[in-house]
Amino acid sequence: KQEVTQIPAALSVPEGENLVLNCSFTDSAIYNLQWFRQDPGKGLTSLLLIQSSQREQTSGRLNASLDKSSGRSTLYIAASQPGDSATYLCAVNNNAGNMLTFGGGTRLMVKP
Amino acid sequence: GAGVSQSPSNKVTEKGKDVELRCDPISGHTALYWYRQSLGQGLEFLIYFQGNSAPDKSGLPSDRFSAERTGGSVSTLTIQRTQQEDSAVYLCASSRRQGGAKNIQYFGAGTRLSVL
């Protein structure tokens, strides 16, 4: 059974700092890995999707990497802003798209 | 519509009552998923629909939970004889196709269910 772990569970940083969120998974036979953002009381917004054949994806100040063999992914946020404050969720898809297995999330607070 | 729509946004019910939660996926999306987000359990898969195929119900926690999808579009998740442990946010997602490495799931805002 796939298990996804995210570290740290919570993170508080001053504005402008670069930061890294970590995600690990136990079963490396994945189709893809997605990073989501969730604001309080809201649904999930897809940030980046990395296919199993890819090593990284970039969108603006976000960069996600994937090391399938070691079962790890990182989400790098450059020059953090207070508007980045949210919970970030990592999810893996390893059964032909039927469902995602989520990590517990990292709650990020960026202080002005 | 522009995104996945869920209703109601909030539902408060008494223990033992039945509830129905609705999901309207993005137009043209053939796959639809239900997830549950609760304190201490995180986000868990419940059920998955793909077109007219039989749904994947492997995540449903008990036989009190059921879901249907009419006409390949709108879906209803029904919880019978609700229990306090059913209190959670129920999220619906849809995607353009069944799966594959490029499959992106788009989520609704969820229904927050509180069972008193």
XYZ file of C-alpha atoms in Angstrom:
228
model
C 0.000 0.000 0.000
C 1.347 3.389 -1.018
C 2.186 5.732 1.852
C 3.056 9.385 1.386
C 4.801 11.464 4.032
C 5.430 15.185 4.080
C 8.002 16.949 6.195
C 7.801 19.355 7.892
C 4.166 19.398 8.994
C 4.377 23.144 9.544
C 6.820 25.837 8.545
C 7.059 29.551 9.329
C 9.476 31.751 7.405
C 10.058 35.482 6.883
C 9.065 37.001 3.587
C 11.685 36.716 0.846
C 13.195 33.464 2.030
C 13.650 30.509 -0.307
C 12.234 27.271 1.067
C 11.926 23.567 0.357
C 9.033 21.263 1.152
C 9.655 17.535 1.197
C 7.529 14.579 0.137
C 8.420 10.901 0.276
C 6.539 7.850 -0.943
C 7.005 4.142 -0.365
C 6.059 2.641 -3.741
C 8.169 4.000 -6.589
C 5.929 2.533 -9.327
C 4.097 5.798 -9.902
C 2.511 7.383 -12.957
C 2.903 10.918 -11.707
C 3.165 13.127 -8.654
C 1.193 16.293 -8.080
C 1.699 19.216 -5.739
C -1.425 21.041 -4.608
C -2.118 24.153 -2.625
C -5.073 24.400 -0.232
C -6.217 27.658 1.334
C -8.340 27.540 4.517
C -11.907 26.484 3.756
C -11.144 26.016 0.088
C -10.542 23.140 -2.285
C -7.241 22.082 -3.798
C -5.449 23.947 -6.550
C -3.040 21.956 -8.691
C 0.378 23.632 -8.791
C 2.613 21.208 -10.640
C 2.401 17.697 -12.053
C 5.541 15.678 -12.683
C 5.224 12.617 -14.863
C 7.163 9.528 -13.840
C 9.549 10.021 -16.774
C 10.375 13.593 -15.741
C 12.772 14.889 -13.113
C 11.374 18.358 -12.535
C 8.732 20.895 -13.439
C 8.764 24.664 -13.038
C 6.035 27.254 -12.801
C 6.997 30.793 -11.908
C 8.653 30.788 -8.484
C 7.854 27.102 -7.976
C 10.066 24.202 -8.904
C 9.216 20.589 -8.169
C 11.681 17.753 -8.510
C 11.130 14.015 -8.584
C 13.547 11.216 -7.729
C 11.425 8.150 -8.355
C 14.063 5.612 -7.416
C 14.477 7.035 -3.943
C 10.794 7.852 -3.539
C 11.249 11.560 -3.009
C 9.966 14.858 -4.319
C 10.696 18.412 -3.285
C 8.813 21.624 -3.886
C 11.081 24.654 -3.978
C 9.518 28.083 -3.485
C 11.730 31.022 -4.360
C 11.455 34.474 -2.784
C 8.453 33.540 -0.631
C 5.588 35.999 -0.205
C 2.810 36.278 2.414
C 0.370 35.211 -0.310
C 2.155 31.854 -0.436
C 0.784 31.043 3.022
C -1.328 27.906 2.656
C -1.168 24.148 3.094
C 0.826 22.336 0.441
C -0.135 18.757 -0.370
C 1.805 16.160 -2.277
C -0.096 13.333 -3.990
C 1.021 10.323 -6.014
C -0.847 8.426 -8.684
C 0.271 4.851 -9.123
C -2.722 2.963 -10.413
C -3.493 4.258 -13.901
C -5.233 7.368 -12.682
C -7.907 5.848 -10.524
C -6.996 7.694 -7.350
C -4.432 9.860 -5.648
C -2.698 9.016 -2.401
C -2.032 12.173 -0.410
C 0.531 13.165 2.154
C -0.515 14.911 5.333
C 0.498 18.319 4.005
C 2.844 21.094 5.075
C 1.227 24.175 6.547
C 3.286 27.181 5.417
C 3.174 30.621 6.985
C 5.157 33.430 5.342
C 5.452 36.412 7.648
C 5.643 39.949 6.244
C -19.024 25.408 -15.886
C -15.629 26.914 -15.264
C -14.725 24.563 -12.449
C -15.924 21.679 -10.306
C -19.006 22.755 -8.371
C -20.121 21.162 -5.108
C -23.245 21.707 -3.075
C -24.064 22.399 -0.377
C -20.902 24.097 0.838
C -21.863 23.322 4.425
C -24.213 20.728 5.849
C -25.150 20.189 9.468
C -27.157 17.111 10.281
C -28.202 15.013 13.228
C -26.751 11.603 13.900
C -28.787 8.926 12.160
C -30.061 11.129 9.318
C -29.233 10.536 5.652
C -27.402 13.196 3.626
C -26.764 13.758 -0.064
C -23.812 15.686 -1.403
C -23.695 16.866 -4.992
C -20.828 17.308 -7.445
C -20.997 18.914 -10.874
C -17.738 18.214 -12.729
C -16.021 20.308 -15.353
C -17.818 19.975 -18.683
C -16.205 17.324 -20.865
C -14.390 15.582 -18.027
C -15.091 11.870 -18.115
C -13.524 10.878 -14.799
C -14.954 11.887 -11.407
C -13.521 11.229 -7.949
C -14.757 11.624 -4.390
C -12.337 12.146 -1.499
C -12.797 12.803 2.203
C -10.631 15.130 4.281
C -10.875 14.729 8.025
C -8.755 15.702 11.006
C -6.258 13.006 11.804
C -6.890 11.058 8.590
C -5.844 13.528 5.938
C -7.240 13.193 2.439
C -8.621 9.759 1.547
C -9.975 8.386 -1.706
C -13.584 7.187 -1.595
C -14.877 6.327 -5.066
C -14.062 6.866 -8.734
C -16.232 6.981 -11.866
C -15.012 6.710 -15.443
C -17.617 7.181 -18.168
C -20.169 4.386 -18.105
C -17.860 1.854 -16.496
C -18.581 0.320 -13.110
C -17.211 2.636 -10.407
C -14.183 1.826 -8.275
C -15.667 1.749 -4.780
C -12.578 0.465 -3.029
C -12.236 3.523 -0.772
C -15.751 3.597 0.657
C -15.451 3.131 4.441
C -18.725 1.294 4.990
C -21.925 0.203 3.266
C -23.601 3.352 4.575
C -21.745 5.219 1.838
C -22.849 5.073 -1.791
C -22.515 7.235 -4.862
C -24.002 7.460 -8.297
C -23.292 9.420 -11.403
C -26.199 10.192 -13.697
C -25.717 10.663 -17.425
C -21.962 10.623 -17.020
C -21.996 14.083 -15.447
C -23.417 15.064 -12.050
C -22.614 12.791 -9.114
C -24.310 12.369 -5.754
C -22.606 10.931 -2.679
C -25.102 9.562 -0.172
C -24.336 8.782 3.455
C -27.042 6.857 5.273
C -27.567 6.854 9.047
C -24.802 9.393 9.560
C -22.394 8.998 12.466
C -20.268 11.616 14.167
C -17.122 10.116 12.640
C -18.544 10.977 9.207
C -17.887 14.647 9.964
C -15.353 15.817 7.392
C -14.911 17.834 4.234
C -15.986 15.846 1.192
C -14.104 16.853 -1.938
C -14.973 16.048 -5.513
C -12.517 16.130 -8.409
C -12.755 15.562 -12.130
C -10.266 14.928 -14.891
C -10.332 14.948 -18.642
C -9.694 11.267 -19.071
C -9.233 8.076 -17.151
C -5.615 8.216 -16.303
C -2.085 8.118 -17.529
C 0.925 10.125 -16.589
C -0.564 13.499 -17.601
C -3.846 13.123 -15.745
C -4.530 16.255 -13.686
C -7.392 16.173 -11.218
C -9.272 19.436 -10.628
C -10.961 19.823 -7.262
C -14.111 21.518 -6.068
C -14.281 23.614 -2.892
C -15.815 20.734 -0.962
C -18.804 20.171 1.297
C -18.144 20.512 5.013
C -20.328 17.950 6.788
C -20.947 18.225 10.514
C -22.840 15.429 12.257
C -24.160 16.428 15.673
